[in-house]
CSV table of C-alpha atoms in Angstrom, one decimal:
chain,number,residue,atom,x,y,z
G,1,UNK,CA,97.0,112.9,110.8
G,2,UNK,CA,93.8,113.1,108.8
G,3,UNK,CA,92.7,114.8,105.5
G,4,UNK,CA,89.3,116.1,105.0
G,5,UNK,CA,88.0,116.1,100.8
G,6,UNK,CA,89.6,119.4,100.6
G,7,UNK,CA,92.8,119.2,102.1
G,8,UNK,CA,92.9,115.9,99.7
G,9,UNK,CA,91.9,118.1,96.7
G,10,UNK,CA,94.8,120.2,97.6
G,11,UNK,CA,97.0,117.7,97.0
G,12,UNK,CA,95.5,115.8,94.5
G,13,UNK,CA,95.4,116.7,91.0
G,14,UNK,CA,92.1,114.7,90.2
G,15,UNK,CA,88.8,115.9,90.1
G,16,UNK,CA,85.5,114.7,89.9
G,17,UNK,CA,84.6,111.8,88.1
G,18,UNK,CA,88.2,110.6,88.8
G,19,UNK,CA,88.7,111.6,92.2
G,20,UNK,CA,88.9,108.1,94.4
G,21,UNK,CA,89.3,109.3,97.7
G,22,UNK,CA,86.8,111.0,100.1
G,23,UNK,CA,89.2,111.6,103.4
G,24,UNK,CA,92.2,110.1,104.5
G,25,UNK,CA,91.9,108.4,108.1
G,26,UNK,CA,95.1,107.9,108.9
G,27,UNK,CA,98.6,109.1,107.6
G,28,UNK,CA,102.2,108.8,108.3
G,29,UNK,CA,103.5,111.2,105.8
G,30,UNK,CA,106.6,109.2,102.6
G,31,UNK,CA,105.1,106.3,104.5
G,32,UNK,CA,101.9,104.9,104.4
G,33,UNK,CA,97.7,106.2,104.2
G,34,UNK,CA,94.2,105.0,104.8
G,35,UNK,CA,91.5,106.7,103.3
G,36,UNK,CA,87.8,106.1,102.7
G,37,UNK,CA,85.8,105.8,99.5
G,38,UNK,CA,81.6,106.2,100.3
G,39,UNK,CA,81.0,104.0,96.6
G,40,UNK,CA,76.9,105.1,95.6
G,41,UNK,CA,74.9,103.9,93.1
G,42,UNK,CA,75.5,107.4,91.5
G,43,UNK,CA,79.2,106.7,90.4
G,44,UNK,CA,79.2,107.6,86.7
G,45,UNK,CA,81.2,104.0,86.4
G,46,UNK,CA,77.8,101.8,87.2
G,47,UNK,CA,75.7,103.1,84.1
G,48,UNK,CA,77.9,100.8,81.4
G,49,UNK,CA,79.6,98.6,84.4
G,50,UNK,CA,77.6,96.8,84.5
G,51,UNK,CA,74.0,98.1,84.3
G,52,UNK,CA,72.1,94.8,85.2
G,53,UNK,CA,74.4,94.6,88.5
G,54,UNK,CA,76.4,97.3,89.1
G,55,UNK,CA,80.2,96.6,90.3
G,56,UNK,CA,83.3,99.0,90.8
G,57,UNK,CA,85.6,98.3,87.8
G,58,UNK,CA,88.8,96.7,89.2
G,59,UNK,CA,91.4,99.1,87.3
G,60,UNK,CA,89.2,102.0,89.7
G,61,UNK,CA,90.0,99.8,92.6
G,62,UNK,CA,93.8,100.0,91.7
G,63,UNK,CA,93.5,103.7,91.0
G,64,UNK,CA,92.2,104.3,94.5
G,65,UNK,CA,94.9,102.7,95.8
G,66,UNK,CA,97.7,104.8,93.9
G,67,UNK,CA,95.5,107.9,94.7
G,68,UNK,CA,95.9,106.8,98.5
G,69,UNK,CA,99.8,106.1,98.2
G,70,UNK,CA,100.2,108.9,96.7
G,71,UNK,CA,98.4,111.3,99.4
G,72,UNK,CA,101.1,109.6,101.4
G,73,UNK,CA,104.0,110.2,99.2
G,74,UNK,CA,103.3,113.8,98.1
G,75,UNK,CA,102.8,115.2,102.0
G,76,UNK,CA,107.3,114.3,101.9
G,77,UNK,CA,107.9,116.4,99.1
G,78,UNK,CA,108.0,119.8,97.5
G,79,UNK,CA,104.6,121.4,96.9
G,80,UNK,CA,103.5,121.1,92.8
G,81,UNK,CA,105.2,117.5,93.1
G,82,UNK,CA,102.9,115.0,91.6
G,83,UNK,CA,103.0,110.9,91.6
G,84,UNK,CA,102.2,109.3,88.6
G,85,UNK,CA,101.2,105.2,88.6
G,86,UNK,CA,104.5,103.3,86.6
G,87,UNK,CA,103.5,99.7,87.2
G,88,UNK,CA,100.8,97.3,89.0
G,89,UNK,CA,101.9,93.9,90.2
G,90,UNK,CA,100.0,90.9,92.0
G,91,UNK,CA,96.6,92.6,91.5
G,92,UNK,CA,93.7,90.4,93.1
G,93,UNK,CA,90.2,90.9,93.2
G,94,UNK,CA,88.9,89.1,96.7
G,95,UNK,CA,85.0,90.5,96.4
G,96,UNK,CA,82.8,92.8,94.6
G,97,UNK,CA,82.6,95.9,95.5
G,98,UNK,CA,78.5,97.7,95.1
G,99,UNK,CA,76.9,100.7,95.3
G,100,UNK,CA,77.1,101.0,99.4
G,101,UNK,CA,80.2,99.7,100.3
G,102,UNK,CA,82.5,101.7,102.4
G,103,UNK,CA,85.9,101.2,101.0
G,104,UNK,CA,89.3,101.4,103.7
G,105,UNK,CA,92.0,102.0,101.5
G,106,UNK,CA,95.2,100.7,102.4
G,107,UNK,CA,98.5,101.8,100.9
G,108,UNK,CA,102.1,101.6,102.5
G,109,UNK,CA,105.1,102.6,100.7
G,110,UNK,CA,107.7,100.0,100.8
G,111,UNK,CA,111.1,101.2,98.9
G,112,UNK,CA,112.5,104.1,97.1
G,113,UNK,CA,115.0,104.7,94.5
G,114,UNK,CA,115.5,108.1,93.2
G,115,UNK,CA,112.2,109.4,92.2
G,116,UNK,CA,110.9,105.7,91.8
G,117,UNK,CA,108.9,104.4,95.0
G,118,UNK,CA,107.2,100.8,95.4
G,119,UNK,CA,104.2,99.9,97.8
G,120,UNK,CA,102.0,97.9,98.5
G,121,UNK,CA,97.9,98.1,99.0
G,122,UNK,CA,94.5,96.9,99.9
G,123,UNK,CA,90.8,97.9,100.1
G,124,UNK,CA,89.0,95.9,103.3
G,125,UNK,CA,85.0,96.3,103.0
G,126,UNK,CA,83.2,95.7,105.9
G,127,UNK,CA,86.6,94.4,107.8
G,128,UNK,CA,87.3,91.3,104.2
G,129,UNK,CA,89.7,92.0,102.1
G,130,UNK,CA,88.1,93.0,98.5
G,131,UNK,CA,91.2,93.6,96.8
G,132,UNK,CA,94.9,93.7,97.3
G,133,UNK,CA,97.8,94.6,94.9
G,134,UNK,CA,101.5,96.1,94.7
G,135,UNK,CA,101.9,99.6,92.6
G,136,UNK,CA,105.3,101.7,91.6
G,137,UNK,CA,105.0,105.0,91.0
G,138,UNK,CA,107.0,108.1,89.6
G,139,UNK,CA,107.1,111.1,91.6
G,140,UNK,CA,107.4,114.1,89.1
């Protein structure tokens, strides 16, 4: 299944600047997501980070993985559900990530206890890995 910006809006509760995700490519819905981020020199994010040679923040990285998991978590469950980010494990930062890159967001949901769920994640630029981590969430 795929997601166009809208459809991803519908389910999302973020909104622009904080809004990570531009489509989702793939999705198996409680399961796992891969959705694209089109990074531009415009982000809001590049003016103080850093202004002399602009690279994505790694906490945004992170974030666009939850967002991503979360698409994938919140198409199993009641509409008005939301996913909050609990916890962020084993975060690595592989490459820098510019205005240009095309991120592929990765996120694969691994376990879940009660309203608790673990996965796992990754952003590939350009086919290399630029960043991989494990996130827990709450779904609310």
């Amino acid at each position: 299944m795929k997601l166009t910006y809208e459809e991803v809006r519908n389910i999302l509760p973020h909104r622009y600047p904080f809004i990570m995700v531009d489509k989702i490519v793939e999705l198996e819905a409680g399961n796992k997501a891969v959705g694209i981020k089109n990074v531009s020199g415009n982000e809001p994010f590049f003016q103080g980070h850093f202004p002399s040679e602009a690279v994505m923040p790694g906490v945004l990285q992170v974030e666009a993985v939850g967002q991503v998991g979360a698409v994938a978590v919140l198409m199993d469950q009641e509409k008005g559900a939301n996913a909050f980010l609990a916890g962020i494990k084993k975060a690595r930062f592989h490459k820098k990530i510019v205005p240009g890159d095309q991120l592929e967001i990765h996120c694969a949901i691994n376990n879940r206890v009660g309203n608790i769920g673990f996965g796992e994640g990754y952003i590939l630029v350009d086919g290399e890995k630029a960043m991989s981590c494990e996130i827990s969430f709450a779904i609310m």
